[in-house]
Amino acid sequence: MPSPLADPVKLPCGLVLPNRLSKAAMAELMAKTNHPTDNLLDAYEQWAQGGWGSILTGNIQIDVDHLGSPYDTAMHAEYTGDTALVSQWKKYADTCQKHGTPAIAQLCHPGRQSFRVAGRRGIFAQTLAPSEVPVRLGDGLLQRFVAALAWTAPREMTRADIERVIRQFVDCARLMADAGFSGIELHGAHGYLIDQFLNSKTNLRTDEYGGPPEKRARFVLEIISEIRKVVPAKFCVGIKLNSADHSSATFEDTMTQIKLLADAGIDFMEISGGTYEDPKMMGWPESSPPATKSERTAAREAFFLEFSKEVRRRLPGLVLMLTGGFRTRAGAESAIHDNACDLIGIGRPAAIDARFPQLLLDESVPDEKAQLPLNKVSPPFFTRFLPLNIVGGGAESTFYANQIHRLAKGIATYVPAL
């Protein structure tokens, strides 16, 4: 019997994904000039041949002054239809889609999480955020010192700042459409700027962009509305959203915001989770309090399965992608059979095996072999005195970025050692 993972998925905009397996966004750390490089394209050439249903790019920052890492691709200036710029990004889109796989560009602004050394604003210039809430790694002296060393204190965005950043998101989306990408995904998770506006912990504003959940969602809703005005009707507009930031007290606020995003006409929602302060998207911390997961969920692969199922229960028509923790055909099929999601996002296994979908979809391969188990990445010994969460998450991200570099060079990749 054919796997349900092989089923095509049609998005509301009309874009058809040939199967349910999506290469999720990962940090490639390959754009030293913050433009798409040949090495970056070489990596995507490998994924383009992998049989994916869709390919999501790593972060494309909308402002070169505010980067998540020094080697992110980014917009360098206002987009005015420059043909040379379109040609540069068209190479990226064409490489991703050379073998018919739709490519979706992930657009991002890191907000307060932009490292001092990332971006062209200078190492002492303040970051942007909805409110002046700094990144915290803990209450200890060392944790506070590390945070102050990594990030400057954010300044609260003015109305002019908000309007400029919205325009940058729209400009970047228009460039991606002109370059030939099949769609964009707004990065509203992992503690980046859109997530900072949505979250009551980081958004303390009292104007029209803060307060109740509806007002905290206004920033991203305006971005979506303005993007829709400048891209083709069949251009996909999705969003990645955090599931791990909410508590029981704010759960309904999160669901209210998801309903608003669905009503805004997004084509899909990717469920992920975590921030730099608490990198659950990288599997850190290594264990969660027992109360946060049922035994049944703990036995499954997906990190955020229960949250996704609750979204599906409330909004059955919303196309959901679930990302984080999938390593086996059986685990991915279970999520589809349980109606937890429509699309399976796969990150770290894709950095090891660019053709992982071909293994999962090959009916001649038994379930016990249709998998790619991965160990935790061990942080370097000299970091043992630093905050564990950020060290662990950083070690994971760096290890898999290195594997992507090996993919690009045609060198054999390897899994983390025990």
Coordinates of C-alpha atoms in Angstrom, one line a residue:
M1 CA 0.0 0.0 0.0
P2 CA 1.4 3.4 -1.0
S3 CA 2.5 5.6 2.0
P4 CA 0.2 8.6 2.8
L5 CA 3.5 10.5 2.7
A6 CA 3.3 10.2 -1.1
D7 CA 0.0 12.1 -1.3
P8 CA 0.1 15.4 -3.1
V9 CA -1.2 18.4 -1.1
K10 CA -3.0 21.4 -2.7
L11 CA -2.6 24.7 -0.9
P12 CA -5.5 27.3 -0.9
C13 CA -3.5 29.5 -3.3
G14 CA -3.6 26.6 -5.9
L15 CA 0.1 25.5 -5.4
V16 CA 0.3 21.7 -5.4
L17 CA 3.1 20.1 -3.4
P18 CA 3.8 16.6 -5.0
N19 CA 4.1 14.9 -1.6
R20 CA 3.9 15.6 2.1
L21 CA 7.6 15.7 2.9
S22 CA 9.1 19.2 3.3
K23 CA 12.7 20.0 3.7
A24 CA 12.5 22.4 6.7
A25 CA 14.5 25.6 7.1
M26 CA 17.9 25.2 8.7
A27 CA 20.8 27.5 9.3
E28 CA 23.2 27.0 6.4
L29 CA 25.9 29.7 7.5
M30 CA 27.1 29.9 3.9
A31 CA 26.4 33.5 2.8
K32 CA 29.6 35.4 3.8
T33 CA 28.5 38.4 1.7
N34 CA 24.9 38.0 2.7
H35 CA 24.0 37.3 -0.9
P36 CA 23.2 33.8 -2.3
T37 CA 26.5 32.2 -2.9
D38 CA 27.6 29.4 -5.3
N39 CA 28.2 27.1 -2.3
L40 CA 24.7 27.8 -1.0
L41 CA 23.3 26.9 -4.4
D42 CA 25.3 23.7 -4.5
A43 CA 23.6 22.6 -1.3
Y44 CA 20.2 23.3 -2.7
E45 CA 21.1 21.5 -5.9
Q46 CA 21.4 18.4 -3.7
W47 CA 18.0 18.9 -2.0
A48 CA 16.5 19.6 -5.4
Q49 CA 17.3 16.1 -6.5
G50 CA 16.0 14.6 -3.2
G51 CA 12.3 14.0 -4.0
W52 CA 11.0 16.5 -1.5
G53 CA 7.4 17.8 -1.7
S54 CA 8.6 21.3 -1.0
I55 CA 11.9 23.0 -0.1
L56 CA 12.0 25.7 2.5
T57 CA 15.0 27.9 2.5
G58 CA 17.0 29.0 5.5
N59 CA 16.5 32.4 6.9
I60 CA 16.4 35.2 4.4
Q61 CA 16.7 38.3 6.5
I62 CA 14.7 41.3 5.4
D63 CA 17.3 43.8 6.6
V64 CA 21.1 43.3 6.3
D65 CA 21.6 45.5 9.4
H66 CA 19.7 43.0 11.5
L67 CA 20.8 39.4 11.0
G68 CA 20.3 36.2 13.0
S69 CA 23.8 35.1 12.1
P70 CA 26.7 36.8 10.3
Y71 CA 26.2 34.5 7.3
D72 CA 22.5 34.8 6.6
T73 CA 21.3 35.8 3.2
A74 CA 19.6 39.2 3.3
M75 CA 18.0 42.2 1.6
H76 CA 20.6 44.9 1.3
A77 CA 18.4 47.8 0.4
E78 CA 14.9 48.8 -0.6
Y79 CA 13.7 46.7 -3.6
T80 CA 12.7 48.8 -6.6
G81 CA 12.5 46.1 -9.3
D82 CA 16.3 46.0 -10.0
T83 CA 16.7 43.4 -12.7
A84 CA 20.3 42.4 -11.6
L85 CA 19.0 41.7 -8.1
V86 CA 16.1 39.6 -9.5
S87 CA 18.6 37.7 -11.6
Q88 CA 20.8 36.9 -8.6
W89 CA 17.9 35.5 -6.6
K90 CA 16.4 33.8 -9.6
K91 CA 19.5 31.5 -9.7
Y92 CA 18.6 30.5 -6.1
A93 CA 14.9 29.8 -7.0
D94 CA 15.8 28.0 -10.2
T95 CA 18.3 25.8 -8.4
C96 CA 15.8 24.8 -5.8
Q97 CA 13.1 24.1 -8.3
K98 CA 15.2 22.5 -11.1
H99 CA 13.5 19.1 -10.7
G100 CA 10.0 20.3 -10.1
T101 CA 9.9 20.8 -6.3
P102 CA 8.3 24.0 -5.2
A103 CA 10.6 26.2 -3.2
I104 CA 9.4 28.5 -0.4
A105 CA 11.6 31.3 0.9
Q106 CA 11.6 31.9 4.6
L107 CA 11.6 35.6 5.5
C108 CA 12.8 36.7 8.9
H109 CA 13.8 39.6 11.1
P110 CA 15.5 38.6 14.3
G111 CA 14.5 41.6 16.4
R112 CA 16.1 41.5 19.8
Q113 CA 17.8 38.2 19.0
S114 CA 20.2 39.7 16.5
F115 CA 23.7 39.0 17.8
R116 CA 26.2 41.9 18.2
V117 CA 28.4 40.5 15.4
A118 CA 25.4 39.8 13.1
G119 CA 24.4 42.6 10.8
R120 CA 25.9 45.9 9.6
R121 CA 24.5 48.1 12.3
G122 CA 27.6 47.9 14.5
I123 CA 28.3 45.8 17.6
F124 CA 27.1 48.5 20.0
A125 CA 23.9 49.6 18.1
Q126 CA 20.7 48.5 19.7
T127 CA 18.5 45.8 18.3
L128 CA 14.8 46.4 17.5
A129 CA 11.9 44.9 19.5
P130 CA 8.3 45.6 20.3
S131 CA 9.4 46.5 23.9
E132 CA 12.6 46.9 25.8
V133 CA 12.7 43.3 27.0
P134 CA 16.3 41.9 26.7
V135 CA 17.2 38.3 26.0
R136 CA 17.7 36.4 29.2
L137 CA 19.5 33.1 29.6
G138 CA 18.9 32.9 33.3
D139 CA 19.2 34.8 36.6
G140 CA 22.8 33.8 37.4
L141 CA 25.7 36.3 37.1
L142 CA 27.4 34.2 34.3
Q143 CA 24.2 33.8 32.4
R144 CA 23.5 37.5 32.5
F145 CA 27.1 38.3 31.4
V146 CA 26.9 35.9 28.5
A147 CA 23.6 37.5 27.3
A148 CA 25.0 41.0 27.6
L149 CA 28.1 39.9 25.6
A150 CA 25.9 38.3 22.9
W151 CA 23.2 40.9 22.5
T152 CA 22.7 44.6 23.0
A153 CA 19.7 45.9 24.8
P154 CA 16.8 46.3 22.5
R155 CA 15.0 49.6 21.9
E156 CA 11.2 49.8 21.6
M157 CA 10.2 50.2 18.0
T158 CA 8.5 53.5 17.0
R159 CA 5.5 53.6 14.7
A160 CA 8.0 54.6 11.9
D161 CA 10.1 51.6 12.7
I162 CA 7.1 49.3 12.5
E163 CA 6.1 50.8 9.1
R164 CA 9.6 50.4 7.8
V165 CA 9.9 46.8 8.8
I166 CA 6.5 45.9 7.4
R167 CA 7.6 47.5 4.1
Q168 CA 10.9 45.5 4.2
F169 CA 8.9 42.2 4.6
V170 CA 6.7 43.2 1.7
D171 CA 9.7 44.3 -0.5
C172 CA 11.4 41.0 0.2
A173 CA 8.3 38.9 -0.6
R174 CA 7.9 40.8 -3.9
L175 CA 11.5 40.1 -4.8
M176 CA 11.1 36.4 -4.0
A177 CA 7.9 36.3 -6.3
D178 CA 9.7 38.2 -9.1
A179 CA 12.7 35.8 -8.7
G180 CA 10.4 32.8 -9.3
F181 CA 10.0 31.2 -5.8
S182 CA 6.7 29.5 -5.3
G183 CA 6.0 31.3 -2.1
I184 CA 7.3 32.7 1.2
E185 CA 7.0 31.7 4.8
L186 CA 7.1 34.4 7.5
H187 CA 9.2 33.3 10.4
G188 CA 6.9 33.9 13.4
A189 CA 8.6 31.4 15.7
H190 CA 11.9 30.8 17.6
G191 CA 11.7 34.2 19.3
Y192 CA 12.3 36.3 16.2
L193 CA 10.6 39.7 15.7
I194 CA 7.1 38.5 14.6
D195 CA 7.1 36.1 17.6
Q196 CA 8.2 38.9 19.9
F197 CA 5.1 40.9 18.8
L198 CA 2.8 38.0 19.3
N199 CA 4.1 37.0 22.7
S200 CA 2.9 38.9 25.8
K201 CA 6.3 38.2 27.5
T202 CA 8.1 40.3 25.0
N203 CA 5.4 42.7 23.9
L204 CA 4.5 45.1 26.7
R205 CA 3.2 47.9 24.4
T206 CA 0.0 49.8 25.2
D207 CA -0.6 51.1 21.7
E208 CA -2.5 49.4 18.8
Y209 CA 0.3 46.8 18.5
G210 CA 0.2 45.6 22.1
G211 CA -2.1 44.5 24.9
P212 CA -4.7 41.8 24.0
P213 CA -3.8 39.0 21.7
E214 CA -5.7 40.6 18.8
K215 CA -3.6 43.8 19.0
R216 CA -0.3 41.8 19.4
A217 CA -1.2 40.0 16.1
R218 CA -1.7 43.3 14.3
F219 CA 1.9 43.5 13.2
V220 CA 2.0 40.2 11.3
L221 CA -1.6 40.6 10.0
E222 CA -0.6 43.9 8.4
I223 CA 2.5 42.2 6.8
I224 CA 0.3 39.4 5.4
S225 CA -2.3 41.9 4.1
E226 CA 0.3 44.1 2.4
I227 CA 2.2 41.1 0.9
R228 CA -1.0 39.8 -0.7
K229 CA -1.4 43.1 -2.5
V230 CA 1.9 42.8 -4.4
V231 CA 2.4 39.1 -5.2
P232 CA 0.5 36.8 -7.7
A233 CA -2.7 35.1 -6.5
K234 CA -1.0 31.7 -6.8
F235 CA 2.0 32.7 -4.7
C236 CA 2.0 30.9 -1.4
V237 CA 2.1 32.8 1.8
G238 CA 2.7 30.7 4.9
I239 CA 3.9 31.3 8.5
K240 CA 6.0 29.4 11.0
L241 CA 4.5 29.7 14.5
N242 CA 5.7 28.8 18.0
S243 CA 3.9 26.2 20.0
A244 CA 6.3 26.1 22.9
D245 CA 6.1 29.7 24.3
H246 CA 2.6 29.5 25.7
S247 CA 1.5 28.4 29.2
S248 CA -1.9 27.3 30.4
A249 CA -2.6 31.0 31.1
T250 CA -1.8 32.1 27.6
F251 CA -2.9 29.1 25.6
E252 CA -6.2 30.7 24.5
D253 CA -4.4 33.9 23.5
T254 CA -2.3 31.7 21.2
M255 CA -5.3 30.0 19.7
T256 CA -7.0 33.4 19.2
Q257 CA -4.0 34.6 17.2
I258 CA -3.9 31.4 15.1
K259 CA -7.6 31.9 14.2
L260 CA -6.8 35.4 13.1
L261 CA -3.9 34.2 10.9
A262 CA -6.2 31.5 9.4
D263 CA -8.8 34.1 8.7
A264 CA -6.2 36.3 7.0
G265 CA -5.9 33.6 4.4
I266 CA -2.5 32.0 5.0
D267 CA -1.8 29.0 2.8
F268 CA -0.2 26.9 5.5
M269 CA 1.0 27.1 9.1
E270 CA 4.2 25.4 10.2
I271 CA 4.2 24.4 13.9
S272 CA 7.6 24.6 15.6
G273 CA 8.7 26.0 18.9
G274 CA 11.5 27.4 21.1
T275 CA 13.6 30.5 21.3
Y276 CA 17.3 31.3 21.9
E277 CA 16.4 31.4 25.6
D278 CA 14.8 28.0 25.4
P279 CA 15.8 26.2 22.1
K280 CA 13.1 23.4 22.0
M281 CA 13.4 23.4 18.2
M282 CA 16.8 21.9 18.6
G283 CA 15.7 19.4 21.2
W284 CA 17.1 21.4 24.1
P285 CA 16.8 21.1 27.0
E286 CA 17.2 17.4 26.7
S287 CA 14.1 16.6 28.8
S288 CA 10.9 18.4 29.6
P289 CA 9.0 18.3 32.9
P290 CA 6.8 15.2 32.9
A291 CA 3.6 17.3 33.0
T292 CA 4.2 18.8 29.6
K293 CA 3.8 15.6 27.7
S294 CA 1.5 12.6 27.9
E295 CA 3.2 9.2 27.8
R296 CA 1.6 8.5 24.4
T297 CA 3.1 11.7 23.0
A298 CA 6.5 11.1 24.6
A299 CA 6.7 7.8 22.8
R300 CA 6.3 9.6 19.4
E301 CA 8.8 11.5 17.4
A302 CA 7.3 14.9 16.8
F303 CA 8.2 17.5 19.4
F304 CA 5.0 19.5 19.1
L305 CA 2.4 16.9 18.2
E306 CA -0.3 17.6 20.8
F307 CA -0.3 21.3 20.0
S308 CA -0.7 20.6 16.3
K309 CA -3.6 18.2 17.0
E310 CA -5.4 20.9 19.0
V311 CA -5.0 23.4 16.2
R312 CA -6.4 20.8 13.8
R313 CA -9.3 20.2 16.1
R314 CA -10.3 23.9 16.2
L315 CA -9.4 24.8 12.6
P316 CA -9.8 21.6 10.4
G317 CA -9.4 23.5 7.2
L318 CA -6.0 25.0 8.0
V319 CA -3.1 23.3 6.2
L320 CA -0.6 22.4 8.9
M321 CA 3.1 21.5 8.7
L322 CA 4.6 19.8 11.8
T323 CA 8.4 20.2 12.2
G324 CA 10.7 18.8 14.8
G325 CA 11.8 15.3 15.7
F326 CA 10.7 13.2 12.8
R327 CA 13.3 10.5 12.1
T328 CA 11.3 7.5 10.7
R329 CA 8.6 6.7 8.1
A330 CA 6.5 5.2 10.9
G331 CA 6.6 8.3 13.0
A332 CA 5.7 10.6 10.0
E333 CA 2.9 8.3 8.9
S334 CA 1.5 8.2 12.4
A335 CA 1.2 12.0 12.5
I336 CA -0.7 11.9 9.2
H337 CA -2.9 9.0 10.3
D338 CA -3.7 10.8 13.5
N339 CA -4.7 13.9 11.5
A340 CA -2.2 16.0 13.4
C341 CA -0.9 17.6 10.2
D342 CA -0.9 17.6 6.5
L343 CA 2.9 18.2 5.9
I344 CA 5.9 16.7 7.6
G345 CA 8.8 19.1 8.1
I346 CA 12.2 17.5 8.2
G347 CA 15.3 19.4 9.2
R348 CA 18.4 17.6 10.6
P349 CA 17.9 14.4 8.7
A350 CA 17.9 16.4 5.5
A351 CA 21.3 17.8 6.4
I352 CA 22.7 14.2 6.6
D353 CA 20.8 12.7 3.6
A354 CA 19.5 15.1 1.0
R355 CA 17.5 12.3 -0.5
F356 CA 15.8 11.2 2.7
P357 CA 12.3 11.3 1.0
Q358 CA 13.4 8.7 -1.5
L359 CA 14.1 6.3 1.4
L360 CA 10.8 7.0 3.2
L361 CA 8.7 6.7 0.0
D362 CA 10.4 3.6 -1.3
E363 CA 7.8 0.8 -0.8
S364 CA 10.5 -1.9 -1.1
V365 CA 12.2 -0.6 2.1
P366 CA 10.7 -2.0 5.3
D367 CA 9.7 0.4 8.1
E368 CA 12.5 -0.7 10.3
K369 CA 15.0 0.5 7.7
A370 CA 13.1 3.6 6.6
Q371 CA 14.6 5.9 9.3
L372 CA 17.6 8.0 10.2
P373 CA 18.1 8.0 14.0
L374 CA 20.3 10.8 15.3
N375 CA 22.2 11.2 18.5
K376 CA 22.5 14.5 20.4
V377 CA 25.4 16.7 19.5
S378 CA 27.8 16.9 22.5
P379 CA 28.8 20.5 23.2
P380 CA 32.6 21.2 23.4
F381 CA 34.1 20.5 26.8
F382 CA 35.3 24.1 27.3
T383 CA 31.7 25.3 27.2
R384 CA 30.5 23.3 30.2
F385 CA 30.4 26.4 32.4
L386 CA 28.2 28.3 30.0
P387 CA 24.3 28.3 29.9
L388 CA 23.5 24.7 28.8
N389 CA 20.5 25.5 26.7
I390 CA 22.1 28.0 24.3
V391 CA 25.3 25.9 24.2
G392 CA 23.4 22.8 23.4
G393 CA 21.2 24.5 20.8
G394 CA 24.2 26.2 19.3
A395 CA 26.2 23.0 19.1
E396 CA 23.3 21.3 17.2
S397 CA 22.9 24.2 14.8
T398 CA 26.6 24.4 14.1
F399 CA 27.0 20.6 13.6
Y400 CA 24.2 20.4 11.0
A401 CA 25.4 23.6 9.2
N402 CA 28.7 21.8 8.8
Q403 CA 26.9 18.8 7.3
I404 CA 25.2 21.1 4.9
H405 CA 28.6 22.5 3.9
R406 CA 29.7 18.9 3.2
L407 CA 26.6 18.3 1.1
A408 CA 27.5 21.3 -1.0
K409 CA 31.0 20.1 -1.6
G410 CA 29.9 16.5 -2.4
I411 CA 31.7 15.2 0.7
A412 CA 30.1 12.4 2.7
T413 CA 28.1 13.5 5.8
Y414 CA 28.1 11.8 9.1
V415 CA 25.8 11.6 12.2
P416 CA 26.7 12.9 15.6
A417 CA 28.9 10.4 17.6
L418 CA 27.6 8.7 20.7

